[in-house]
Coordinates of C-alpha atoms and ligand atoms in Angstrom, one line a residue:
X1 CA -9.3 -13.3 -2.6
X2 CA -8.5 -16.5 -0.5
X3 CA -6.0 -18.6 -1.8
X4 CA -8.2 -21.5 -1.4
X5 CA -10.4 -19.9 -3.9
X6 CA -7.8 -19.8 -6.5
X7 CA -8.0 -22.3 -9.8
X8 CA -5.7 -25.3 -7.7
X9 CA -2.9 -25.9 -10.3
X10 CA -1.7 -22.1 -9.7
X11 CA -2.3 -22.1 -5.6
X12 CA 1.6 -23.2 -5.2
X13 CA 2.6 -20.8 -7.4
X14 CA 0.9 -17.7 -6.2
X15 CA 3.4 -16.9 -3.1
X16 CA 6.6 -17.3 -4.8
X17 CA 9.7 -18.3 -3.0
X18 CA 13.4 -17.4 -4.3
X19 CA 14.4 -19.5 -6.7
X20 CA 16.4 -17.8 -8.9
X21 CA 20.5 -17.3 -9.1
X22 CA 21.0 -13.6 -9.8
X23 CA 24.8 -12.1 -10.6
X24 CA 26.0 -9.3 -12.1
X25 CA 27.3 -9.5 -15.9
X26 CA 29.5 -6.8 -17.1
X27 CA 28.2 -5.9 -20.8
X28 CA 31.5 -5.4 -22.1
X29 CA 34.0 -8.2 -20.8
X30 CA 31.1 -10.9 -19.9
X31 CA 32.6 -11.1 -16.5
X32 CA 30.1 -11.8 -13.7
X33 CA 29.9 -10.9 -9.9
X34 CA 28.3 -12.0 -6.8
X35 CA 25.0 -9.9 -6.0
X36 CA 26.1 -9.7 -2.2
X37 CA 28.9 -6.9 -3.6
X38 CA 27.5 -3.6 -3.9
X39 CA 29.4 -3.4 -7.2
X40 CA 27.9 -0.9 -10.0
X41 CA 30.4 -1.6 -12.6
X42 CA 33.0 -4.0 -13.5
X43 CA 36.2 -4.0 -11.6
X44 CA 37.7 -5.3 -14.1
X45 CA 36.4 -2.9 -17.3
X46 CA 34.2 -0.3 -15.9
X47 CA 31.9 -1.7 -18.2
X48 CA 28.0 -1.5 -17.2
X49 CA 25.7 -4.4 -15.7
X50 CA 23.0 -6.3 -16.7
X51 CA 21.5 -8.5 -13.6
X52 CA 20.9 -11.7 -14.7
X53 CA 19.2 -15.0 -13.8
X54 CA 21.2 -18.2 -13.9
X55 CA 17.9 -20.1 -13.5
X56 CA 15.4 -17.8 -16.3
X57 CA 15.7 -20.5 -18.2
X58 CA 13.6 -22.6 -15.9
X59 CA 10.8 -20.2 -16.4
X60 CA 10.1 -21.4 -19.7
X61 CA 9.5 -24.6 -18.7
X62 CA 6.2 -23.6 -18.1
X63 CA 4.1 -22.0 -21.3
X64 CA 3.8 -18.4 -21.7
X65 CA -0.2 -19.1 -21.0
X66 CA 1.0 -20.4 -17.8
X67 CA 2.7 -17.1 -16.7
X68 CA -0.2 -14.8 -17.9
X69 CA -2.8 -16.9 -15.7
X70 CA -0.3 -16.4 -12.9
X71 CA -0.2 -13.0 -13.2
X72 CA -3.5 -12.0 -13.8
X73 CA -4.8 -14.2 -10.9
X74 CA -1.9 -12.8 -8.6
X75 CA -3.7 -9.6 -8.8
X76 CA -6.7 -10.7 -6.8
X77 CA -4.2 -11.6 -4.3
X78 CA -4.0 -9.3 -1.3
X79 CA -0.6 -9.6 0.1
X80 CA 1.2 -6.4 -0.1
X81 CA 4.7 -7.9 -1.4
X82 CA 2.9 -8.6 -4.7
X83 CA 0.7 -5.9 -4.8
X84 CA 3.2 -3.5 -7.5
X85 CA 6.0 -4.1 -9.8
X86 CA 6.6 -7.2 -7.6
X87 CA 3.5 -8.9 -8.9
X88 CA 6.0 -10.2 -11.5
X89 CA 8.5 -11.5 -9.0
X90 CA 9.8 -13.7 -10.8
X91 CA 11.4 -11.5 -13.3
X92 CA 12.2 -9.1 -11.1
X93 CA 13.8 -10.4 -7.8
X94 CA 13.6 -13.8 -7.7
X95 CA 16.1 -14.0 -5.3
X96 CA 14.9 -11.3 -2.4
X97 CA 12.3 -13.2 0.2
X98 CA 9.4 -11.8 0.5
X99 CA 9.8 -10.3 3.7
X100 CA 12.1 -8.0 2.5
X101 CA 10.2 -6.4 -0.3
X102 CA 9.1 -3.2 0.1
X103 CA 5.8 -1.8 -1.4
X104 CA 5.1 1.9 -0.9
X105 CA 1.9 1.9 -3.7
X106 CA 4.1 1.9 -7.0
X107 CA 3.2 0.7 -10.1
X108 CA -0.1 -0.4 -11.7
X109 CA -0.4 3.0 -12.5
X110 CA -3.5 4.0 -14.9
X111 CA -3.7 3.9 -18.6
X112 CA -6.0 6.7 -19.8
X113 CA -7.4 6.7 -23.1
X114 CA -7.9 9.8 -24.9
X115 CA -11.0 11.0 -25.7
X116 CA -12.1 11.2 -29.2
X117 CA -11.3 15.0 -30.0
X118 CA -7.8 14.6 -28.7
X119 CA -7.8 11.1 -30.6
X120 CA -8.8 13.4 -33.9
X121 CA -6.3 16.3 -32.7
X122 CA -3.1 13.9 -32.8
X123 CA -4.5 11.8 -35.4
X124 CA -3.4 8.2 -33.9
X125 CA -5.5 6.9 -31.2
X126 CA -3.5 7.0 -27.6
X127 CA -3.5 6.5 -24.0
X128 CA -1.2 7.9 -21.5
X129 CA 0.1 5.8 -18.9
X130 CA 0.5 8.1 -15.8
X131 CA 3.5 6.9 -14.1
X132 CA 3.4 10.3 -12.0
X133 CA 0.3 8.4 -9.5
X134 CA 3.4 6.7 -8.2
X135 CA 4.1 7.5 -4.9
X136 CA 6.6 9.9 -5.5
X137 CA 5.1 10.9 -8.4
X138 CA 7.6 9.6 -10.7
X139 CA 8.5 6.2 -12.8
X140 CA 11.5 6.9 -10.3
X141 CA 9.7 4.6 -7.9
X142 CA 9.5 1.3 -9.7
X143 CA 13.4 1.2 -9.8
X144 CA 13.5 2.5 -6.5
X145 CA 11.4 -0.3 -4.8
X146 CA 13.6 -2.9 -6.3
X147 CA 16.8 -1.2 -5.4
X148 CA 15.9 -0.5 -2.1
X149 CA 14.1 -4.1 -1.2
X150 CA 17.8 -5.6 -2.7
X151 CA 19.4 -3.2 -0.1
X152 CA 17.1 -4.5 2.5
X153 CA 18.0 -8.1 1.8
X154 CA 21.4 -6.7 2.7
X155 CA 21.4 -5.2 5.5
X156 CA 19.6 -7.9 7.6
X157 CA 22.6 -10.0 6.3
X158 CA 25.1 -10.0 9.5
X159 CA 27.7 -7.6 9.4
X160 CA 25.8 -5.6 7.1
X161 CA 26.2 -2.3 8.9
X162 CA 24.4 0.9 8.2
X163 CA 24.3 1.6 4.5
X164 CA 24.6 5.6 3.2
X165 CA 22.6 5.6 -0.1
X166 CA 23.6 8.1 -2.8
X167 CA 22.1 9.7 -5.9
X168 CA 22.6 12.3 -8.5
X169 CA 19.6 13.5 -10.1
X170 CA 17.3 16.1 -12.1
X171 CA 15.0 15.8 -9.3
X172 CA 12.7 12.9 -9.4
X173 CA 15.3 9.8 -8.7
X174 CA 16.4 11.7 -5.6
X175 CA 12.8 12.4 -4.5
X176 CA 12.2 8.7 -4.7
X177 CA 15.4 7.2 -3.0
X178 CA 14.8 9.4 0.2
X179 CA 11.1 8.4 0.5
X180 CA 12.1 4.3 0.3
X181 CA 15.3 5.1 1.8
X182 CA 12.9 7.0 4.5
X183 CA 10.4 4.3 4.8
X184 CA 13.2 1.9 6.1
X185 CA 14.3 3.4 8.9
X186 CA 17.6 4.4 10.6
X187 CA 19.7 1.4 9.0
X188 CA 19.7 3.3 5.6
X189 CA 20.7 7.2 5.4
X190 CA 20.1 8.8 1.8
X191 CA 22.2 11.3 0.2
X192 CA 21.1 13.6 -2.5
X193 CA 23.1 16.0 -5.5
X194 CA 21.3 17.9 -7.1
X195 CA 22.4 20.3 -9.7
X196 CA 21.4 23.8 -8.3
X197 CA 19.0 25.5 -10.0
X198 CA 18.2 22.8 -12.1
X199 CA 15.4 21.1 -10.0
X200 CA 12.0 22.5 -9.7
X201 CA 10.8 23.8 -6.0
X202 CA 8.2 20.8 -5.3
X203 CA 11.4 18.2 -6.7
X204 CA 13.8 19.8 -3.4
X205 CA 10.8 20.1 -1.4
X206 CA 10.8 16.0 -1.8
X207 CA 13.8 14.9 -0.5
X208 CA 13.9 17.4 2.5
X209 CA 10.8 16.4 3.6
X210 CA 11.5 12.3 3.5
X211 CA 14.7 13.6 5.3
X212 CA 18.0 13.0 3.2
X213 CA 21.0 15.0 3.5
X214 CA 20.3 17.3 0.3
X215 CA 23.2 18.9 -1.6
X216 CA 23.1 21.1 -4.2
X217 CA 26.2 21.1 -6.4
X218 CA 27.2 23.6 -9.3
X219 CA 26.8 23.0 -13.2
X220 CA 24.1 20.5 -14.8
X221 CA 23.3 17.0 -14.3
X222 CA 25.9 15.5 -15.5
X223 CA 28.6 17.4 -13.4
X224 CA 26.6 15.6 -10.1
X225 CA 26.5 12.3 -11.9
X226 CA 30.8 12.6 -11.9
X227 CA 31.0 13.2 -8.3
X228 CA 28.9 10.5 -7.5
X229 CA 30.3 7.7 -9.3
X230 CA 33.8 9.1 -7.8
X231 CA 32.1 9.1 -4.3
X232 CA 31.3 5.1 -5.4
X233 CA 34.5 4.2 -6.9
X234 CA 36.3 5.7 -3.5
X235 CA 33.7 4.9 -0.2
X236 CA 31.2 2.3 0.8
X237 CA 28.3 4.0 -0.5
X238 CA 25.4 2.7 -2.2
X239 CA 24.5 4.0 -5.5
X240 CA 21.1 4.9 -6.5
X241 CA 21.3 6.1 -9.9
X242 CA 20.4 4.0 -13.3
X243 CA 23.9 2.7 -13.1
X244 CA 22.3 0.4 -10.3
X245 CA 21.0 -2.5 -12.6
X246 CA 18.4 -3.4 -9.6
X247 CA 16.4 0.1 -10.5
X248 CA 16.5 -1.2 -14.2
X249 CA 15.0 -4.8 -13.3
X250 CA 12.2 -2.7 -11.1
X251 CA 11.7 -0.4 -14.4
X252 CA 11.0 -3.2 -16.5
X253 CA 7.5 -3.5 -14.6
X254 CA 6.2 -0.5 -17.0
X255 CA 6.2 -2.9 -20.3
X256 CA 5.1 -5.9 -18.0
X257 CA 1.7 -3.7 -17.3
X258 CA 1.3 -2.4 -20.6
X259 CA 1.4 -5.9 -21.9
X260 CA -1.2 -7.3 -18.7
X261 CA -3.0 -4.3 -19.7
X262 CA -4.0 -5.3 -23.5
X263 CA -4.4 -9.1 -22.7
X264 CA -0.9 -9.8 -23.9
X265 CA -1.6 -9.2 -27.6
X266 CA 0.6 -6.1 -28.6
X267 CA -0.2 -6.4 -31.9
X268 CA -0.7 -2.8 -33.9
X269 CA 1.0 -1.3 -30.2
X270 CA 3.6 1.4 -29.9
X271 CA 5.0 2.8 -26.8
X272 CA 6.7 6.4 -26.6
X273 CA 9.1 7.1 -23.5
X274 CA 11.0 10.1 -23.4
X275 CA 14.9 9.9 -23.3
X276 CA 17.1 11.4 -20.6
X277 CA 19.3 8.8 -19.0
X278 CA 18.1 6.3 -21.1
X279 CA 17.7 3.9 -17.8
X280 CA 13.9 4.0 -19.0
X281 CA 14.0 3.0 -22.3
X282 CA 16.5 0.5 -21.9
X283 CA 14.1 -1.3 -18.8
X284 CA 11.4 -1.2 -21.4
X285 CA 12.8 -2.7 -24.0
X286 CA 14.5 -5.3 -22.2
X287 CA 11.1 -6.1 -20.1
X288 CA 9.3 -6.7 -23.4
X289 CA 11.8 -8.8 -24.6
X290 CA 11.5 -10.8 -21.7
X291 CA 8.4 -11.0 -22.0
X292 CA 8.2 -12.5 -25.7
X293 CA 11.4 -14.6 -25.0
X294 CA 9.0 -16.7 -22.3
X295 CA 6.0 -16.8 -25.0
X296 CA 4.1 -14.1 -22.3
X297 CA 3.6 -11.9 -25.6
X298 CA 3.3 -13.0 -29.0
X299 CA 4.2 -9.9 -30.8
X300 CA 7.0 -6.8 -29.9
X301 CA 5.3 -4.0 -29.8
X302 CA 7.4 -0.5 -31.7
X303 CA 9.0 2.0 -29.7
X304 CA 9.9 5.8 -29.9
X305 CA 11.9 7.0 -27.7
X306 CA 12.0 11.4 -28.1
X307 CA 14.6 13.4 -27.1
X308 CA 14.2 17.5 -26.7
X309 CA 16.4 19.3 -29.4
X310 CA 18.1 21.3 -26.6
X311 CA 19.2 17.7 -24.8
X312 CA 19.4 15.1 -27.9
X313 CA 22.9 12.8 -27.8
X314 CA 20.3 9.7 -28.3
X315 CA 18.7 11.1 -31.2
X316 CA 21.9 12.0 -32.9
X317 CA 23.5 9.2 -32.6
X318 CA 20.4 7.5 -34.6
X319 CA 20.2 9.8 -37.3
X320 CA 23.3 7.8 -39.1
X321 CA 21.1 5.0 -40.4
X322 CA 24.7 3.2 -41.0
X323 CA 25.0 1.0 -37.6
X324 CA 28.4 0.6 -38.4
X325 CA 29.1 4.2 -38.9
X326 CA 27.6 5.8 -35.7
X327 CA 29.5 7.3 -32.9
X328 CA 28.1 8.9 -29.8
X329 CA 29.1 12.2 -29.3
X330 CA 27.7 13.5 -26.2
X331 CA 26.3 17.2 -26.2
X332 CA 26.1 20.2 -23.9
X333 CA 22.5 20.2 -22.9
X334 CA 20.5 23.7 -22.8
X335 CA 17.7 24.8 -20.9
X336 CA 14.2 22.3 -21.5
X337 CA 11.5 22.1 -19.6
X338 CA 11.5 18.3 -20.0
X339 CA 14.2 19.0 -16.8
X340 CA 14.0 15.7 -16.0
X341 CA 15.8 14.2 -19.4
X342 CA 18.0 17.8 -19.6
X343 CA 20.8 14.9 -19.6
X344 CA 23.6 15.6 -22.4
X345 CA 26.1 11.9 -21.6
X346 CA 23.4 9.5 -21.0
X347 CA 24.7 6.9 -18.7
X348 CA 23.2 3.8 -20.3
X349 CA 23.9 4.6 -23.8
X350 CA 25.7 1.2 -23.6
X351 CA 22.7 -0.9 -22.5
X352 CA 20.5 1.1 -25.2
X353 CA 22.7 0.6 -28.0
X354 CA 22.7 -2.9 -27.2
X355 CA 19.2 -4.0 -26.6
X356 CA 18.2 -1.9 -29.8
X357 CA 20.3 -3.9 -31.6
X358 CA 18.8 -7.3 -29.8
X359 CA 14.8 -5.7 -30.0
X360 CA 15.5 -4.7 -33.9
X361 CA 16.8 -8.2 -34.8
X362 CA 13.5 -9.9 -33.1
X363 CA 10.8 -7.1 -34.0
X364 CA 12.5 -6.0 -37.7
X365 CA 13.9 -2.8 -39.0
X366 CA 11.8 0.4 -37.9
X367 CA 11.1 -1.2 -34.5
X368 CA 12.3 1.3 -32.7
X369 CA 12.9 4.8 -33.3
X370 CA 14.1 8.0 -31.8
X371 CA 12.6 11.2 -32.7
X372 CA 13.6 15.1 -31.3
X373 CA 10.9 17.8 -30.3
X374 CA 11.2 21.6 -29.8
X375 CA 10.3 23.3 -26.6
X376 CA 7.5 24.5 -27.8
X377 CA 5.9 21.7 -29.2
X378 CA 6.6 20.0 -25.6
X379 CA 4.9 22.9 -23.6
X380 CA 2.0 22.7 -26.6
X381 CA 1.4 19.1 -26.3
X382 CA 1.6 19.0 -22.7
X383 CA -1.3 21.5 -22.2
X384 CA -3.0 20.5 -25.0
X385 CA -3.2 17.0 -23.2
X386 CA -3.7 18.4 -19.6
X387 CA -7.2 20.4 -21.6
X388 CA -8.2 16.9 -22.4
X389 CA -8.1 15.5 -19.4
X390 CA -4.7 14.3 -18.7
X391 CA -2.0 15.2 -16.0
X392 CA 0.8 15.1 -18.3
X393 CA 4.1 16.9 -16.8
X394 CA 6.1 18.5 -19.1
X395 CA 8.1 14.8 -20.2
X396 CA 4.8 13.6 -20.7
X397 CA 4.0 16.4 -23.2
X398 CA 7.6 15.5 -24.2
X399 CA 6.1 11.9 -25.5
X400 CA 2.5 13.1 -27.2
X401 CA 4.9 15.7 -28.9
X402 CA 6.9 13.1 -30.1
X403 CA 4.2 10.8 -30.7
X404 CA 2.8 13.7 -33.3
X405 CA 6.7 13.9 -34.9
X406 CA 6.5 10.3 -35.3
X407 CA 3.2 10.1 -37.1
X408 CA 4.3 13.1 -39.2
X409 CA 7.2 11.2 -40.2
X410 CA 5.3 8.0 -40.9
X411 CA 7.2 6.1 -38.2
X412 CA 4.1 5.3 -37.1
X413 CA 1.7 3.2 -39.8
X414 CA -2.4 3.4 -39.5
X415 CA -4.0 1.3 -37.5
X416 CA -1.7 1.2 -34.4
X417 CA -2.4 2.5 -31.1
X418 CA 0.3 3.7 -28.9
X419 CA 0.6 4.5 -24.8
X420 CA 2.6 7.3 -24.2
X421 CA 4.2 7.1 -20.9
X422 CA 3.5 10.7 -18.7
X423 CA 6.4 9.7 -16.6
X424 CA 5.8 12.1 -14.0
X425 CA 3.0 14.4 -12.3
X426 CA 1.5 17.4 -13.9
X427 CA 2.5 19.8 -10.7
X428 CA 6.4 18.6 -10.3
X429 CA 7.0 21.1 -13.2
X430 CA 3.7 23.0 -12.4
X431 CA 6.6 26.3 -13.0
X432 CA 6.5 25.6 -16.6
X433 CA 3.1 25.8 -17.2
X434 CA 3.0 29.1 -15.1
X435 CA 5.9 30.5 -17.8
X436 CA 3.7 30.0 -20.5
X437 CA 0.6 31.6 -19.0
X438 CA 3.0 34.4 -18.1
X439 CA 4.9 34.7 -21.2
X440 CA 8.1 34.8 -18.9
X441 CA 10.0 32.4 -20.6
X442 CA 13.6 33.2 -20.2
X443 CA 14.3 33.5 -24.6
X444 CA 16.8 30.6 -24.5
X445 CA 13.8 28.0 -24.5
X446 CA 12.0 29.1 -27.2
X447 CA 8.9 28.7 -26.6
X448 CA 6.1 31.7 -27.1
X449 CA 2.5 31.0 -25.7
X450 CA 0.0 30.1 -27.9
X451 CA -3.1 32.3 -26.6
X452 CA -5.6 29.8 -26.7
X453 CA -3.9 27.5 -24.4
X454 CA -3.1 30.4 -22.0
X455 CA -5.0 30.7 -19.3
X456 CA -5.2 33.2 -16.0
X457 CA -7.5 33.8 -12.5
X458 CA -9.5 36.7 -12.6
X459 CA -9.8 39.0 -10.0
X460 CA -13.1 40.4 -8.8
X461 CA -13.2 43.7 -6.5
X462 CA -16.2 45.0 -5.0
X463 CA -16.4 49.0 -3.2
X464 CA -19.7 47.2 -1.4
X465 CA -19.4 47.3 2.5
X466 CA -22.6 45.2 3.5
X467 CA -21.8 41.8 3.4
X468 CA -25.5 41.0 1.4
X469 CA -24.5 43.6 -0.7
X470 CA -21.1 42.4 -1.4
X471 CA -22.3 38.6 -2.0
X472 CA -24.9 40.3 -4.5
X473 CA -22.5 42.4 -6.4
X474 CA -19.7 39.3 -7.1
X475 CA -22.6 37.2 -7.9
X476 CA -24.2 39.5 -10.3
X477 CA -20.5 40.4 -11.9
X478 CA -20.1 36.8 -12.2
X479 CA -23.2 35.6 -13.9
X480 CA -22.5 38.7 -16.3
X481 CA -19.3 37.6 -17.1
X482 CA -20.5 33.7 -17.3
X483 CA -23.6 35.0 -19.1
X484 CA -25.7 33.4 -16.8
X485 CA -29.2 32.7 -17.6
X486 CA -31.6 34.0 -15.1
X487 CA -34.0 31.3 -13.4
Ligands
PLP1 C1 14.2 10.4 -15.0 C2 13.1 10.9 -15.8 C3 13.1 10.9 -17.2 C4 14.2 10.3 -18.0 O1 14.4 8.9 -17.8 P1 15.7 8.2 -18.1 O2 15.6 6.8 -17.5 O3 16.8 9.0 -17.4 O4 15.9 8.2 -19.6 C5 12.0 11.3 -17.8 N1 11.0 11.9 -17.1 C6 11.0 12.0 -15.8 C7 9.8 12.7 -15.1 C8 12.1 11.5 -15.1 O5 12.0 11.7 -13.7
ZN2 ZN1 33.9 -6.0 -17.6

């Protein structure tokens, strides 16, 4: 749409301008830092950051109606800049012009509602949000496109030099920072470490094809994510990972379109994210806070975050209902097809324990939760889904299992609806689902097939020669085994 032919009290507003006065604010210490550092955490107490804005308090000088209007009609607008997460510039990057966003198709993914036999199956009715029809075909990308547009406001500052960006990851945040990274040329090198093994074919097929310099490290995740903070602490690199506040702030864009999505009324709403990192969680619970601190949303919605059993630190740490009493213990992961959160020393425990604490005291006691899931109820729950409809990867199946535990466990009360975020594509872990039609599950992961939800090809052979003959003897083995009726 034109912009003369938007309502004329939001026409100035529609093309934002920086406004804002971003720093860096160590959780621990308080402390805060100038954004043009690439700092990741606190010189002073290695304590994490949160980025914040100096001005947000500006933005509620307009009514929460204001900022819904503003959104919504932004939509309509076609400049690309605006056209994903950045469509809520203003609580995103309010200090990155324009020019230097970077939009590569993320976000505004799909909410898909369930149909009503799944809706009967589970027992609460859902919708998945498929954040795997991002480019990359991860959540990874929302982060990503912040953290990347931040590093090209940077490097058209002079002196900026070429920039080597750096990642660990289980797959999908390294398959997103060498396609952004890729998509801005020579001025910005990536670096991946990946634990070897531990990534799934199409997830190294990513980053080689975008280009990166791909290294595959022994051990698990965790082992990668200790060489690359070293590497940060020690050389000019940028880091990519979930330690980068800027992929948080770009995150947050998930509850913004959950919220644009239902009109802004969350009432009776829960949203389920599975936990690896817990970068995701965190962005979501801060982005709906955000949101109801500005008057954009009236009403928190609950969230269940779900752990696998064979890589639960988050989990444990809840089950002491005594905040004053817990301690977080981190665990050696085991194998789980939820690969992607296989993460035993989540990096932002800190945030999370923090902004559960801040979510609880707004939303009440029970507003959030974290639940654990077996193996197999993952692999169940993901093909269960995928029957339905759905292109749920195996995280995905992580979250409607979950979603089942919770409902079981009467976390979650009738009446409410819940979006389940599918945080990647179905084929990324397209292996998984071949182990359980195979039955070649290695026996560490527990999980045995359920027959009904197996599924194979079918070879057809013919000894006919004639190629009439051989059309007319697969057809007629076909409509046999279809039980075809004859015209
Ligand atoms: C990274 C990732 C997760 C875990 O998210 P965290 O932010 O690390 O908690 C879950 N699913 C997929 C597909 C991922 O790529
Ligand atoms: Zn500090």
């Amino acid at each position: 749409m034109k912009l003369a032919d938007f309502p004329e009290d939001l026409r100035p507003h529609l093309i934002p301008q920086p406004s804002g006065e971003m720093v860096y604010r160590c959780l621990n210490c308080q402390a805060e830092y100038d954004l043009r550092e690439l700092l990741y955490t606190c010189p002073r107490c290695r304590g994490l950051f949160l980025l914040v804005d100096r001005q947000e308090a500006c933005l509620r000088d307009k009514p929460g109606s204001f900022w819904q209007r503003l959104f919504d009609f932004r939509r309509m607008l076609n400049l690309p800049a605006l056209k994903g997460i950045f469509l809520y510039y203003e609580l995103i990057a309010p200090v990155i012009p324009l020019a230097d966003l970077i939009y590569l198709g993320e976000g505004h993914t799909p909410q898909v509602k369930a149909n009503d036999h799944l809706t009967a199956e589970v027992g609460v009715p859902f919708y998945f949000k498929n954040d795997g029809q991002n480019p990359s075909a991860s959540f990874k990308d929302r982060g990503m496109a912040a953290a990347l547009s931040y590093l090209n406001y940077l490097r058209r500052r002079p002196g900026a030099g070429r920039i080597l960006a750096i990642c660990a990851s289980t797959g999908d945040t390294s398959a997103a920072a060498a396609l952004y990274a890729a998509y801005l040329g020579k001025d910005i090198a990536s670096a991946v470490l990946l634990p070897h093994g531990k990534v799934t074919p199409q997830q190294l097929a990513q980053p080689l094809g975008s280009g990166a310099q791909v290294l595959e490290i022994p051990g698990v995740f965790d082992d990668c994510m200790k060489v690359v903070e070293f590497l940060a602490d020690h050389y000019q690199v940028a880091l990519l990972n979930s330690k980068n506040s800027w992929r948080l702030r770009g995150q947050e864009s998930y509850a913004f379109e959950i919220a644009q999505y239902f009109d802004y009324d969350l009432k009776n709403k829960a949203v389920v994210v599975p936990i690896g990192n817990a970068g995701n969680i965190t962005a979501i619970l801060q982005g709906f806070l955000r949101f109801y601190d500005l008057g954009i949303i009236s009403t928190l919605p609950r969230i269940i975050g779900v752990q696998s059993r064979h890589a639960n630190p988050v989990f444990r740490y809840y089950q002491e209902k005594n905040r004053r009493r817990r301690v977080f213990t981190p665990v050696a992961v085991q194998p789980s097809v939820a690969q992607a959160a296989m993460i035993g020393n989540p990096v932002s425990m800190p945030r999370l324990i923090r902004l559960v604490e801040e979510y609880t005291a707004q939303a009440g006691e029970g507003s959030v939760a974290v639940v654990e899931v077996t193996e197999q109820e993952i692999m169940d729950a993901m093909l269960l889904a995928n029957r339905h409809g759905h292109i749920a990867c195996t995280q995905g199946g992580e979250s409607l299992a979950g979603l089942r535990i919770a409902r079981q466990e009467k976390l979650i009360p009738p009446g409410e609806e819940a979006v389940l975020d599918a945080t990647a594509h179905h084929l990324k872990f397209i292996g998984f689902q071949q182990m359980y039609f195979d039955d070649s599950f290695p026996p560490e992961f527990e999980v045995t097939p359920r027959p009904e939800l197996q599924n194979r090809p079918q070879l057809l052979t013919t000894n006919q020669t004639e190629p009439q003959a051989r059309l007319a003897d697969l057809a007629d083995q076909i409509a046999a085994l279809l039980a075809l009726t004859p015209k």
